[in-house]
mmCIF file of C-alpha atoms in Angstrom:
data_model
loop_
_atom_site.group_PDB
_atom_site.id
_atom_site.type_symbol
_atom_site.label_atom_id
_atom_site.label_comp_id
_atom_site.label_asym_id
_atom_site.label_seq_id
_atom_site.Cartn_x
_atom_site.Cartn_y
_atom_site.Cartn_z
ATOM 1 C CA MET A 28 -16.866 10.930 6.556
ATOM 2 C CA LEU A 29 -16.159 13.530 3.898
ATOM 3 C CA THR A 30 -17.346 17.047 4.441
ATOM 4 C CA LYS A 31 -20.728 18.116 3.115
ATOM 5 C CA LEU A 32 -18.993 20.538 0.749
ATOM 6 C CA THR A 33 -16.864 17.728 -0.703
ATOM 7 C CA THR A 34 -19.894 15.492 -1.197
ATOM 8 C CA ILE A 35 -21.796 18.277 -2.983
ATOM 9 C CA ALA A 36 -18.780 18.995 -5.174
ATOM 10 C CA LEU A 37 -18.526 15.346 -6.227
ATOM 11 C CA SER A 38 -22.235 15.237 -7.052
ATOM 12 C CA CYS A 39 -21.905 18.339 -9.191
ATOM 13 C CA LEU A 40 -18.904 16.919 -11.039
ATOM 14 C CA ALA A 41 -20.764 13.683 -11.750
ATOM 15 C CA ALA A 42 -23.773 15.590 -13.040
ATOM 16 C CA PHE A 43 -21.541 17.812 -15.158
ATOM 17 C CA GLY A 44 -19.974 14.801 -16.837
ATOM 18 C CA VAL A 45 -16.402 16.052 -16.762
ATOM 19 C CA SER A 46 -15.026 12.998 -18.583
ATOM 20 C CA ALA A 47 -17.258 13.535 -21.601
ATOM 21 C CA VAL A 48 -16.672 17.277 -21.687
ATOM 22 C CA PHE A 49 -12.932 16.823 -21.406
ATOM 23 C CA ALA A 50 -12.954 14.326 -24.247
ATOM 24 C CA GLN A 51 -14.629 16.944 -26.426
ATOM 25 C CA GLU A 52 -11.820 19.361 -25.628
ATOM 26 C CA GLY A 53 -9.349 17.027 -27.272
ATOM 27 C CA GLY A 54 -8.217 14.921 -24.334
ATOM 28 C CA TYR A 55 -4.935 14.749 -22.507
ATOM 29 C CA LYS A 56 -1.802 13.636 -24.317
ATOM 30 C CA VAL A 57 1.274 12.153 -22.696
ATOM 31 C CA GLU A 58 3.404 14.292 -25.039
ATOM 32 C CA GLN A 59 2.166 17.403 -23.220
ATOM 33 C CA ILE A 60 4.086 16.519 -20.061
ATOM 34 C CA ASN A 61 7.269 18.421 -19.302
ATOM 35 C CA ILE A 62 9.123 17.621 -16.087
ATOM 36 C CA PRO A 63 12.719 18.783 -16.600
ATOM 37 C CA GLU A 64 13.783 17.781 -13.077
ATOM 38 C CA LYS A 65 12.990 14.141 -13.947
ATOM 39 C CA PRO A 66 15.009 13.528 -17.133
ATOM 40 C CA GLU A 67 14.953 9.736 -16.666
ATOM 41 C CA PHE A 68 11.180 9.768 -16.786
ATOM 42 C CA MET A 69 11.054 12.005 -19.836
ATOM 43 C CA GLN A 70 13.587 9.788 -21.581
ATOM 44 C CA SER A 71 11.552 6.673 -20.779
ATOM 45 C CA LEU A 72 8.563 8.182 -22.596
ATOM 46 C CA GLY A 73 10.663 9.219 -25.579
ATOM 47 C CA ILE A 74 9.701 12.885 -25.176
ATOM 48 C CA ALA A 75 11.951 15.769 -26.143
ATOM 49 C CA LYS A 76 13.527 17.747 -23.313
ATOM 50 C CA ASP A 77 11.965 20.988 -24.504
ATOM 51 C CA ALA A 78 8.401 19.631 -24.779
ATOM 52 C CA GLN A 79 5.858 22.125 -23.444
ATOM 53 C CA PRO A 80 2.312 21.610 -22.092
ATOM 54 C CA LYS A 81 -0.250 22.652 -24.682
ATOM 55 C CA LEU A 82 -3.384 22.617 -22.571
ATOM 56 C CA THR A 83 -5.637 25.631 -22.345
ATOM 57 C CA LYS A 84 -6.767 26.901 -18.943
ATOM 58 C CA LYS A 85 -10.182 25.312 -19.487
ATOM 59 C CA GLU A 86 -8.606 21.969 -20.373
ATOM 60 C CA LYS A 87 -6.437 22.068 -17.254
ATOM 61 C CA THR A 88 -9.487 22.829 -15.113
ATOM 62 C CA LEU A 89 -11.485 19.964 -16.605
ATOM 63 C CA LEU A 90 -8.548 17.605 -16.256
ATOM 64 C CA THR A 91 -8.165 18.567 -12.601
ATOM 65 C CA GLN A 92 -11.867 17.917 -12.004
ATOM 66 C CA GLN A 93 -11.695 14.593 -13.794
ATOM 67 C CA ALA A 94 -8.665 13.457 -11.803
ATOM 68 C CA TYR A 95 -10.273 14.578 -8.538
ATOM 69 C CA GLN A 96 -13.493 12.675 -9.217
ATOM 70 C CA GLU A 97 -11.576 9.553 -10.194
ATOM 71 C CA LYS A 98 -9.420 9.600 -7.049
ATOM 72 C CA ALA A 99 -12.416 10.371 -4.840
ATOM 73 C CA ASP A 100 -14.279 7.378 -6.282
ATOM 74 C CA GLN A 101 -11.269 5.184 -5.486
ATOM 75 C CA HIS A 102 -10.918 6.586 -1.975
ATOM 76 C CA PHE A 103 -14.610 5.969 -1.180
ATOM 77 C CA MET A 104 -13.965 2.232 -1.669
ATOM 78 C CA THR A 105 -11.383 1.990 1.124
ATOM 79 C CA VAL A 106 -11.153 1.569 4.882
ATOM 80 C CA HIS A 107 -9.634 5.056 5.047
ATOM 81 C CA SER A 108 -12.906 6.564 3.886
ATOM 82 C CA GLN A 109 -14.919 4.351 6.244
ATOM 83 C CA LYS A 110 -12.791 5.576 9.156
ATOM 84 C CA GLY A 111 -13.488 9.218 8.305
ATOM 85 C CA VAL A 112 -10.332 10.085 6.373
ATOM 86 C CA SER A 113 -11.138 12.626 3.651
ATOM 87 C CA CYS A 114 -9.132 14.329 0.911
ATOM 88 C CA VAL A 115 -8.336 17.265 3.176
ATOM 89 C CA SER A 116 -7.071 14.929 5.887
ATOM 90 C CA CYS A 117 -3.926 14.499 3.809
ATOM 91 C CA HIS A 118 -4.051 17.380 1.293
ATOM 92 C CA ASP A 119 -4.068 21.093 2.035
ATOM 93 C CA PRO A 120 -6.738 22.574 -0.272
ATOM 94 C CA LYS A 121 -5.204 26.039 0.169
ATOM 95 C CA GLY A 122 -1.761 25.026 -0.979
ATOM 96 C CA LYS A 123 -0.452 24.513 -4.504
ATOM 97 C CA GLN A 124 2.705 22.849 -5.754
ATOM 98 C CA GLY A 125 2.522 23.870 -9.382
ATOM 99 C CA VAL A 126 1.944 21.017 -11.801
ATOM 100 C CA ALA A 127 1.422 17.622 -10.253
ATOM 101 C CA TRP A 128 4.195 15.073 -10.419
ATOM 102 C CA MET A 129 3.566 13.218 -13.683
ATOM 103 C CA ALA A 130 0.623 15.264 -14.991
ATOM 104 C CA VAL A 131 -0.389 18.821 -15.812
ATOM 105 C CA VAL A 132 -2.843 18.914 -12.906
ATOM 106 C CA SER A 133 -2.814 21.157 -9.844
ATOM 107 C CA LYS A 134 -1.997 19.095 -6.758
ATOM 108 C CA PRO A 135 -2.810 20.396 -3.265
ATOM 109 C CA ALA A 136 0.141 20.337 -0.906
ATOM 110 C CA ILE A 137 0.437 17.431 1.521
ATOM 111 C CA ARG A 138 -0.479 18.418 5.060
ATOM 112 C CA GLN A 139 -0.153 14.956 6.602
ATOM 113 C CA SER A 140 1.816 11.922 5.450
ATOM 114 C CA CYS A 141 1.155 8.199 5.836
ATOM 115 C CA GLN A 142 3.711 7.974 8.650
ATOM 116 C CA ASP A 143 1.823 10.510 10.764
ATOM 117 C CA CYS A 144 -1.005 8.017 11.315
ATOM 118 C CA HIS A 145 0.705 4.683 10.669
ATOM 119 C CA THR A 146 3.400 5.131 13.308
ATOM 120 C CA VAL A 147 4.012 1.424 13.962
ATOM 121 C CA GLN A 148 4.443 0.707 10.259
ATOM 122 C CA ALA A 149 6.828 3.662 9.963
ATOM 123 C CA GLU A 150 8.921 2.389 12.865
ATOM 124 C CA VAL A 151 9.119 -1.091 11.336
ATOM 125 C CA PHE A 152 9.907 0.218 7.843
ATOM 126 C CA ALA A 153 12.753 2.299 9.280
ATOM 127 C CA HIS A 154 14.561 -1.042 9.731
ATOM 128 C CA THR A 155 14.139 -2.238 6.134
ATOM 129 C CA ASP A 156 17.169 -3.678 4.345
ATOM 130 C CA THR A 157 15.975 -3.293 0.782
ATOM 131 C CA HIS A 158 13.605 -0.371 0.116
ATOM 132 C CA ASP A 159 14.915 2.363 2.386
ATOM 133 C CA LYS A 160 15.123 4.880 -0.472
ATOM 134 C CA ILE A 161 11.391 4.828 -1.308
ATOM 135 C CA ASP A 162 8.228 6.223 0.278
ATOM 136 C CA CYS A 163 5.051 4.409 1.352
ATOM 137 C CA ILE A 164 3.129 5.630 -1.703
ATOM 138 C CA ALA A 165 5.562 3.920 -4.092
ATOM 139 C CA CYS A 166 4.019 0.524 -3.259
ATOM 140 C CA HIS A 167 0.666 1.441 -1.679
ATOM 141 C CA MET A 168 -0.286 4.171 -4.199
ATOM 142 C CA PRO A 169 1.380 3.246 -7.514
ATOM 143 C CA ASN A 170 0.855 5.323 -10.615
ATOM 144 C CA MET A 171 -1.646 3.484 -12.772
ATOM 145 C CA ALA A 172 -3.712 3.965 -15.905
ATOM 146 C CA SER A 173 -7.302 5.168 -15.626
ATOM 147 C CA ALA A 174 -10.063 2.623 -16.172
ATOM 148 C CA ASP A 175 -10.639 4.047 -19.669
ATOM 149 C CA ASP A 176 -7.000 3.440 -20.608
ATOM 150 C CA TYR A 177 -6.379 0.293 -18.594
ATOM 151 C CA SER A 178 -4.908 -2.785 -20.254
ATOM 152 C CA THR A 179 -3.709 -6.133 -18.948
ATOM 153 C CA ASP A 180 -0.735 -5.726 -21.274
ATOM 154 C CA GLN A 181 1.854 -4.175 -18.975
ATOM 155 C CA LYS A 182 3.904 -2.804 -21.871
ATOM 156 C CA ALA A 183 0.854 -1.105 -23.387
ATOM 157 C CA ALA A 184 -0.464 0.181 -20.068
ATOM 158 C CA GLY A 185 2.848 1.588 -18.905
ATOM 159 C CA PRO A 186 2.980 4.911 -20.772
ATOM 160 C CA LYS A 187 -0.592 5.712 -19.693
ATOM 161 C CA ALA A 188 0.005 4.921 -16.023
ATOM 162 C CA LEU A 189 0.234 8.529 -14.899
ATOM 163 C CA LYS A 190 -2.331 8.786 -12.093
ATOM 164 C CA ARG A 191 -1.619 7.779 -8.530
ATOM 165 C CA LEU A 192 -3.987 5.090 -7.277
ATOM 166 C CA HIS A 193 -5.912 5.950 -4.091
ATOM 167 C CA THR A 194 -6.849 2.441 -2.875
ATOM 168 C CA TYR A 195 -3.873 1.914 -0.501
ATOM 169 C CA LYS A 196 -4.383 -1.668 0.724
ATOM 170 C CA ILE A 197 -2.224 -4.293 -1.005
ATOM 171 C CA ASN A 198 -3.939 -7.598 -1.778
ATOM 172 C CA VAL A 199 -1.397 -10.459 -1.816
ATOM 173 C CA ASP A 200 -3.761 -12.930 -3.489
ATOM 174 C CA PRO A 201 -1.862 -14.110 -6.609
ATOM 175 C CA ALA A 202 -5.112 -14.199 -8.601
ATOM 176 C CA ALA A 203 -6.345 -10.735 -7.544
ATOM 177 C CA SER A 204 -6.421 -7.866 -10.022
ATOM 178 C CA THR A 205 -6.976 -4.208 -9.181
ATOM 179 C CA MET A 206 -9.049 -3.755 -12.338
ATOM 180 C CA VAL A 207 -11.620 -6.216 -13.670
ATOM 181 C CA GLN A 208 -13.932 -6.140 -16.658
ATOM 182 C CA GLU A 209 -17.639 -5.795 -15.972
ATOM 183 C CA GLU A 210 -20.730 -4.725 -17.861
ATOM 184 C CA VAL A 211 -21.533 -1.081 -17.176
ATOM 185 C CA ASP A 212 -24.413 1.125 -18.262
ATOM 186 C CA THR A 213 -23.642 3.854 -20.783
ATOM 187 C CA PRO A 214 -25.831 6.151 -22.923
ATOM 188 C CA LYS A 215 -25.295 3.615 -25.717
ATOM 189 C CA GLY A 216 -26.310 0.650 -23.581
ATOM 190 C CA LYS A 217 -24.338 -1.948 -21.636
ATOM 191 C CA VAL A 218 -20.684 -2.327 -22.551
ATOM 192 C CA LYS A 219 -17.745 -4.172 -21.034
ATOM 193 C CA ALA A 220 -15.361 -1.839 -19.265
ATOM 194 C CA TYR A 221 -12.660 -1.943 -16.635
ATOM 195 C CA VAL A 222 -13.731 -1.078 -13.087
ATOM 196 C CA LEU A 223 -12.075 -1.330 -9.688
ATOM 197 C CA ALA A 224 -12.288 -4.813 -8.203
ATOM 198 C CA LYS A 225 -13.416 -5.382 -4.606
ATOM 199 C CA ASN A 226 -12.057 -7.748 -1.989
ATOM 200 C CA GLU A 227 -14.157 -9.864 0.388
ATOM 201 C CA ASP A 228 -14.809 -6.772 2.524
ATOM 202 C CA GLY A 229 -16.108 -4.781 -0.444
ATOM 203 C CA ASN A 230 -13.034 -2.530 -0.621
ATOM 204 C CA ALA A 231 -10.785 -1.680 -3.552
ATOM 205 C CA PHE A 232 -7.100 -2.646 -3.405
ATOM 206 C CA VAL A 233 -3.697 -2.637 -5.080
ATOM 207 C CA ASP A 234 -2.684 -5.974 -6.592
ATOM 208 C CA LEU A 235 0.845 -7.373 -6.283
ATOM 209 C CA MET A 236 1.776 -6.694 -9.901
ATOM 210 C CA TRP A 237 0.973 -2.993 -9.671
ATOM 211 C CA SER A 238 2.542 -2.723 -6.243
ATOM 212 C CA CYS A 239 5.845 -4.425 -7.094
ATOM 213 C CA ALA A 240 6.266 -5.025 -10.809
ATOM 214 C CA ARG A 241 4.291 -2.537 -12.875
ATOM 215 C CA ASN A 242 5.636 -1.087 -16.090
ATOM 216 C CA SER A 243 4.944 2.512 -15.166
ATOM 217 C CA PRO A 244 7.329 5.184 -16.495
ATOM 218 C CA ALA A 245 5.816 7.530 -13.903
ATOM 219 C CA ASP A 246 7.544 5.416 -11.239
ATOM 220 C CA TYR A 247 10.698 5.017 -13.293
ATOM 221 C CA THR A 248 12.967 6.362 -10.558
ATOM 222 C CA VAL A 249 11.123 4.762 -7.670
ATOM 223 C CA PHE A 250 14.088 2.591 -6.663
ATOM 224 C CA GLU A 251 17.321 4.535 -7.039
ATOM 225 C CA GLY A 252 16.672 5.177 -10.721
ATOM 226 C CA LYS A 253 16.442 1.472 -11.539
ATOM 227 C CA GLY A 254 12.676 1.190 -11.854
ATOM 228 C CA CYS A 255 10.461 -1.486 -10.312
ATOM 229 C CA HIS A 256 10.573 -5.240 -10.858
ATOM 230 C CA ASN A 257 8.970 -5.318 -14.321
ATOM 231 C CA GLU A 258 11.024 -6.670 -17.205
ATOM 232 C CA ALA A 259 10.027 -3.810 -19.524
ATOM 233 C CA THR A 260 11.598 -1.015 -17.491
ATOM 234 C CA SER A 261 13.658 -2.556 -14.690
ATOM 235 C CA LYS A 262 17.401 -2.020 -14.414
ATOM 236 C CA LEU A 263 17.649 -4.307 -11.390
ATOM 237 C CA ASP A 264 19.584 -7.575 -11.378
ATOM 238 C CA GLN A 265 17.871 -10.274 -13.436
ATOM 239 C CA GLY A 266 16.952 -12.230 -10.313
ATOM 240 C CA LEU A 267 14.860 -9.268 -9.130
ATOM 241 C CA VAL A 268 12.821 -8.973 -12.343
ATOM 242 C CA TYR A 269 9.439 -10.706 -12.153
ATOM 243 C CA GLN A 270 7.631 -12.199 -15.127
ATOM 244 C CA ASP A 271 4.134 -12.293 -13.637
ATOM 245 C CA GLN A 272 2.114 -11.855 -10.457
ATOM 246 C CA LYS A 273 2.547 -15.469 -9.333
ATOM 247 C CA GLU A 274 6.286 -14.937 -9.263
ATOM 248 C CA VAL A 275 5.813 -11.804 -7.145
ATOM 249 C CA TYR A 276 3.565 -13.811 -4.816
ATOM 250 C CA GLY A 277 6.246 -16.474 -4.408
ATOM 251 C CA GLU A 278 8.771 -13.864 -3.319
ATOM 252 C CA VAL A 279 6.332 -12.277 -0.877
ATOM 253 C CA MET A 280 5.580 -15.656 0.680
ATOM 254 C CA LYS A 281 9.296 -16.196 1.346
ATOM 255 C CA TRP A 282 9.145 -13.115 3.562
ATOM 256 C CA GLN A 283 5.730 -13.560 5.132
ATOM 257 C CA THR A 284 5.573 -17.288 5.921
ATOM 258 C CA PRO A 285 8.245 -17.456 8.668
ATOM 259 C CA ILE A 286 6.892 -14.278 10.291
ATOM 260 C CA LYS A 287 3.292 -15.537 10.314
ATOM 261 C CA GLU A 288 4.280 -18.972 11.612
ATOM 262 C CA GLY A 289 6.421 -17.452 14.358
ATOM 263 C CA TYR A 290 3.683 -15.010 15.331
ATOM 264 C CA GLU A 291 1.076 -17.776 15.590
ATOM 265 C CA GLU A 292 3.419 -19.817 17.802
ATOM 266 C CA VAL A 293 3.998 -16.870 20.145
ATOM 267 C CA ALA A 294 0.376 -15.709 20.181
ATOM 268 C CA GLY A 295 -0.788 -19.233 21.016
ATOM 269 C CA ALA A 296 1.794 -19.800 23.762
ATOM 270 C CA ILE A 297 1.138 -16.601 25.740
ATOM 271 C CA PRO A 298 -2.401 -17.412 27.025
ATOM 272 C CA ARG A 299 -1.410 -21.041 27.671
ATOM 273 C CA ILE A 300 1.521 -20.048 29.894
ATOM 274 C CA ARG A 301 -0.537 -17.406 31.686
ATOM 275 C CA LYS A 302 -2.993 -20.136 32.692
ATOM 276 C CA LEU A 303 -0.127 -22.329 33.890
ATOM 277 C CA LEU A 304 1.048 -19.493 36.130
ATOM 278 C CA GLU A 305 -2.280 -19.644 37.931
ATOM 279 C CA VAL A 306 -1.659 -23.240 39.049
ATOM 280 C CA THR A 307 2.119 -23.250 39.479
ATOM 281 C CA ARG A 308 3.900 -22.933 42.845
ATOM 282 C CA LEU A 309 6.556 -20.235 42.272
ATOM 283 C CA SER A 310 8.399 -17.777 44.428
ATOM 284 C CA PRO A 311 7.300 -14.129 44.070
ATOM 285 C CA ALA A 312 10.544 -13.372 42.213
ATOM 286 C CA ASP A 313 10.005 -16.184 39.712
ATOM 287 C CA GLN A 314 6.362 -15.205 39.275
ATOM 288 C CA THR A 315 7.413 -11.637 38.513
ATOM 289 C CA GLU A 316 10.132 -12.663 36.065
ATOM 290 C CA ALA A 317 7.836 -15.045 34.168
ATOM 291 C CA ARG A 318 5.102 -12.443 33.864
ATOM 292 C CA LEU A 319 7.562 -9.766 32.673
ATOM 293 C CA LEU A 320 8.837 -12.158 30.000
ATOM 294 C CA LEU A 321 5.270 -12.838 28.838
ATOM 295 C CA ASP A 322 4.520 -9.106 28.725
ATOM 296 C CA LYS A 323 7.591 -8.504 26.543
ATOM 297 C CA ALA A 324 6.598 -11.320 24.175
ATOM 298 C CA ASP A 325 3.039 -9.969 24.076
ATOM 299 C CA ASP A 326 4.288 -6.469 23.171
ATOM 300 C CA LEU A 327 6.359 -7.828 20.285
ATOM 301 C CA ALA A 328 3.468 -9.936 19.001
ATOM 302 C CA ALA A 329 1.148 -6.913 19.134
ATOM 303 C CA MET A 330 3.661 -4.818 17.202
ATOM 304 C CA ILE A 331 4.028 -7.448 14.482
ATOM 305 C CA GLN A 332 0.256 -7.772 14.143
ATOM 306 C CA LYS A 333 -0.255 -3.994 14.098
ATOM 307 C CA ASP A 334 2.353 -3.544 11.378
ATOM 308 C CA GLY A 335 0.411 -6.010 9.246
ATOM 309 C CA SER A 336 3.040 -6.488 6.537
ATOM 310 C CA TRP A 337 4.221 -9.827 7.997
ATOM 311 C CA GLY A 338 7.777 -9.151 6.916
ATOM 312 C CA VAL A 339 7.405 -7.116 3.740
ATOM 313 C CA HIS A 340 8.171 -3.809 5.470
ATOM 314 C CA ALA A 341 11.365 -5.161 7.079
ATOM 315 C CA GLN A 342 11.786 -8.914 6.840
ATOM 316 C CA ASN A 343 15.014 -9.391 8.807
ATOM 317 C CA TYR A 344 13.958 -7.011 11.561
ATOM 318 C CA LEU A 345 10.551 -8.636 12.060
ATOM 319 C CA LEU A 346 12.062 -12.113 11.929
ATOM 320 C CA ASP A 347 14.454 -11.047 14.698
ATOM 321 C CA ARG A 348 11.501 -9.703 16.706
ATOM 322 C CA VAL A 349 9.701 -13.045 16.309
ATOM 323 C CA GLN A 350 12.760 -14.978 17.438
ATOM 324 C CA THR A 351 13.147 -12.666 20.437
ATOM 325 C CA ALA A 352 9.514 -13.186 21.430
ATOM 326 C CA LYS A 353 9.957 -16.956 21.157
ATOM 327 C CA ALA A 354 13.011 -16.736 23.426
ATOM 328 C CA TYR A 355 10.960 -14.863 26.033
ATOM 329 C CA ILE A 356 8.321 -17.587 25.862
ATOM 330 C CA ALA A 357 10.901 -20.342 26.213
ATOM 331 C CA LYS A 358 12.452 -18.685 29.267
ATOM 332 C CA ALA A 359 9.042 -18.237 30.936
ATOM 333 C CA GLN A 360 8.292 -21.915 30.290
ATOM 334 C CA GLN A 361 11.594 -22.922 31.907
ATOM 335 C CA ILE A 362 10.708 -20.991 35.069
ATOM 336 C CA ILE A 363 7.331 -22.726 35.264
ATOM 337 C CA ASP A 364 8.850 -26.173 34.654
ATOM 338 C CA LYS A 365 11.041 -25.707 37.743
ATOM 339 C CA GLY A 366 8.024 -24.919 39.885
ATOM 340 C CA GLY A 367 5.564 -27.317 41.496
ATOM 341 C CA TYR A 368 2.005 -27.565 40.236
ATOM 342 C CA THR A 369 -0.751 -26.970 42.769
ATOM 343 C CA LYS A 370 -3.933 -28.983 42.777
ATOM 344 C CA VAL A 371 -6.887 -27.145 41.295
ATOM 345 C CA VAL A 372 -10.064 -27.812 43.292
ATOM 346 C CA ALA A 373 -13.338 -27.441 41.421
ATOM 347 C CA LYS A 374 -15.770 -25.085 43.085
#
């Protein structure tokens, strides 16, 4: 759970109405960004190299508060929050790194990265063939427009997608959308507005389009300076540019299907063969070898399940691990087939 201090701070921010106050100050303009070390990004927005931030200290403070409240709201709708992960679990509140990447907002230094907790996923991803130049947050925490600025038009939403999404879990459902329109209460009555969608567990998520193929200038250099898989900004080969989320889904299924099918075959065979060992007449050496083979297959199956990407993190590596586990199973079955079955007497 979050600390009591954090909870109180969020309550105060909500009561203060930082969004409304900030709007009165004139709002935040994309043209006020200046990140000279990222010229490709600046060029993608059509902003002059010498552009300077024009925010007052008060505006920066309000913007920081607004961004914090927004990210905290997103984080509260995730498994991370339910497991006790708070803002300070990953961010050092005492550290500063100047302006945040992609916005004139103070960003606390990172004290712990995704890989520190998700060790199995990090080990699997270390074997990737395609995305070895990017970090976890590129896909699991894409830069995205706020609900107030959100649009289903990728080209329109792109330039406003400057805030990193804190919902983490990727939903591979081709019909899922991170943002959905719902009626919300406002001082002027009920209006339709974009809000975070929830999955069947009641948690927010990242949809496939925003994970793989968003038009977000803020992630312009996410893949070796070639952008993501969106036709508006991508410099990748034409075959790697996706037109819509269904096309992304099709590509993901090419990776996941053989891994899932292989895992289910291995996971189903292990308990079956263990039961056969109980009624098979084998020498101690053969018994030992068969059980060691099953343990190795079980370890690989557990690793694949723990990773949870079913091939997306490292498709060729995980497919090889599945094939290896299946070979262990086949060898254990051969040992049993050479043995004689003993009669099981009911007690």
